[in-house]
Every structure is written in C-alpha cells, then in structure tokens.
Amino acid sequence: PFFERFKNPGDKRNFITAGVAAGVSAAFGAPVGGLLFCMEEVSSFWTKTLALQIFFCCIIATSTFDIFNSA
C-alpha cells in the first residue's frame, strides 16, 4: 500500500526530480544549486510544495554526504 502512490506518472516524475536534485546538490555541496538545476533543466511542472520538498531533500543529501565524507 505504501508504493501505490508512485504508480501515478506525476508522482514518479516528482520522485525522479528530487533524486536528480539530491545527486547534484551532494556532488557539488550546494543544496540551492541542486534545486535551481532541477527547476531549470529537469522539471516540467513546478509547485511551491514541490520546491520545498526538493530543497529539504537537497539539504539532507548534502548533510549526509558531508558526514560520510568526513569519516
């Protein structure tokens, strides 16, 4: 029942957009950069809620990468 949400094409697209943003932000160490990259290049539909969710995802990805990189 948890994965029923991701059968919708719009939700799949948003999930992939968040993954791309997390990867870019972790690679370059810039959460805002990942968000802006996805706004400009990846996403075809954009909402304020999606922007906040993706920004939070980018912050978590960058923080996690920095923690593992410092070990």
PDB file of C-alpha atoms in Angstrom:
ATOM      1  CA  PRO A   1       0.000   0.000   0.000  1.00  0.00           C
ATOM      2  CA  PHE A   2       2.944   2.376   0.552  1.00  0.00           C
ATOM      3  CA  PHE A   3       4.117   2.186  -3.059  1.00  0.00           C
ATOM      4  CA  GLU A   4       0.647   2.713  -4.547  1.00  0.00           C
ATOM      5  CA  ARG A   5       1.382   6.423  -4.594  1.00  0.00           C
ATOM      6  CA  PHE A   6       4.288   6.036  -7.010  1.00  0.00           C
ATOM      7  CA  LYS A   7       2.184   4.385  -9.712  1.00  0.00           C
ATOM      8  CA  ASN A   8       0.952   7.810 -10.782  1.00  0.00           C
ATOM      9  CA  PRO A   9       3.154   9.268 -13.577  1.00  0.00           C
ATOM     10  CA  GLY A  10       3.184  12.691 -11.914  1.00  0.00           C
ATOM     11  CA  ASP A  11       4.469  11.266  -8.650  1.00  0.00           C
ATOM     12  CA  LYS A  12       7.121   9.248 -10.479  1.00  0.00           C
ATOM     13  CA  ARG A  13       8.261  12.410 -12.225  1.00  0.00           C
ATOM     14  CA  ASN A  14       8.461  14.337  -8.942  1.00  0.00           C
ATOM     15  CA  PHE A  15      10.387  11.490  -7.288  1.00  0.00           C
ATOM     16  CA  ILE A  16      12.928  11.403 -10.119  1.00  0.00           C
ATOM     17  CA  THR A  17      13.259  15.186  -9.968  1.00  0.00           C
ATOM     18  CA  ALA A  18      14.020  15.007  -6.245  1.00  0.00           C
ATOM     19  CA  GLY A  19      16.616  12.290  -6.856  1.00  0.00           C
ATOM     20  CA  VAL A  20      18.375  14.338  -9.505  1.00  0.00           C
ATOM     21  CA  ALA A  21      18.387  17.404  -7.261  1.00  0.00           C
ATOM     22  CA  ALA A  22      19.784  15.376  -4.346  1.00  0.00           C
ATOM     23  CA  GLY A  23      22.552  13.967  -6.518  1.00  0.00           C
ATOM     24  CA  VAL A  24      23.573  17.343  -7.906  1.00  0.00           C
ATOM     25  CA  SER A  25      23.495  19.003  -4.501  1.00  0.00           C
ATOM     26  CA  ALA A  26      25.545  16.231  -2.881  1.00  0.00           C
ATOM     27  CA  ALA A  27      28.083  16.219  -5.707  1.00  0.00           C
ATOM     28  CA  PHE A  28      28.695  19.940  -5.584  1.00  0.00           C
ATOM     29  CA  GLY A  29      27.885  20.581  -1.916  1.00  0.00           C
ATOM     30  CA  ALA A  30      25.236  23.157  -2.759  1.00  0.00           C
ATOM     31  CA  PRO A  31      21.593  22.440  -1.885  1.00  0.00           C
ATOM     32  CA  VAL A  32      20.370  25.578  -3.622  1.00  0.00           C
ATOM     33  CA  GLY A  33      22.315  24.597  -6.731  1.00  0.00           C
ATOM     34  CA  GLY A  34      20.530  21.248  -6.895  1.00  0.00           C
ATOM     35  CA  LEU A  35      17.167  22.946  -6.531  1.00  0.00           C
ATOM     36  CA  LEU A  36      17.897  25.525  -9.204  1.00  0.00           C
ATOM     37  CA  PHE A  37      19.268  22.888 -11.582  1.00  0.00           C
ATOM     38  CA  CYS A  38      16.067  20.900 -11.311  1.00  0.00           C
ATOM     39  CA  MET A  39      13.895  23.964 -11.689  1.00  0.00           C
ATOM     40  CA  GLU A  40      15.641  24.901 -14.898  1.00  0.00           C
ATOM     41  CA  GLU A  41      16.589  21.632 -16.574  1.00  0.00           C
ATOM     42  CA  VAL A  42      14.651  18.659 -15.249  1.00  0.00           C
ATOM     43  CA  SER A  43      11.181  19.528 -14.056  1.00  0.00           C
ATOM     44  CA  SER A  44       8.327  20.150 -16.442  1.00  0.00           C
ATOM     45  CA  PHE A  45       5.752  21.012 -13.761  1.00  0.00           C
ATOM     46  CA  TRP A  46       6.671  23.046 -10.683  1.00  0.00           C
ATOM     47  CA  THR A  47       4.820  23.974  -7.494  1.00  0.00           C
ATOM     48  CA  LYS A  48       5.862  25.678  -4.285  1.00  0.00           C
ATOM     49  CA  THR A  49       5.246  22.492  -2.326  1.00  0.00           C
ATOM     50  CA  LEU A  50       7.498  20.526  -4.651  1.00  0.00           C
ATOM     51  CA  ALA A  51      10.187  23.192  -4.317  1.00  0.00           C
ATOM     52  CA  LEU A  52      10.140  22.952  -0.520  1.00  0.00           C
ATOM     53  CA  GLN A  53      10.222  19.158  -0.587  1.00  0.00           C
ATOM     54  CA  ILE A  54      13.108  19.099  -3.041  1.00  0.00           C
ATOM     55  CA  PHE A  55      15.037  21.732  -1.085  1.00  0.00           C
ATOM     56  CA  PHE A  56      14.644  19.681   2.096  1.00  0.00           C
ATOM     57  CA  CYS A  57      15.802  16.595   0.188  1.00  0.00           C
ATOM     58  CA  CYS A  58      18.858  18.507  -1.058  1.00  0.00           C
ATOM     59  CA  ILE A  59      19.756  19.666   2.446  1.00  0.00           C
ATOM     60  CA  ILE A  60      19.537  16.107   3.781  1.00  0.00           C
ATOM     61  CA  ALA A  61      21.590  14.721   0.869  1.00  0.00           C
ATOM     62  CA  THR A  62      24.325  17.331   1.254  1.00  0.00           C
ATOM     63  CA  SER A  63      24.479  16.881   5.027  1.00  0.00           C
ATOM     64  CA  THR A  64      24.631  13.096   4.744  1.00  0.00           C
ATOM     65  CA  PHE A  65      27.376  13.267   2.137  1.00  0.00           C
ATOM     66  CA  ASP A  66      29.403  15.664   4.305  1.00  0.00           C
ATOM     67  CA  ILE A  67      29.035  13.412   7.345  1.00  0.00           C
ATOM     68  CA  PHE A  68      30.169  10.310   5.456  1.00  0.00           C
ATOM     69  CA  ASN A  69      32.931  12.197   3.680  1.00  0.00           C
ATOM     70  CA  SER A  70      34.387  13.461   6.980  1.00  0.00           C
ATOM     71  CA  ALA A  71      34.626   9.958   8.470  1.00  0.00           C
TER      72      ALA A  71
END
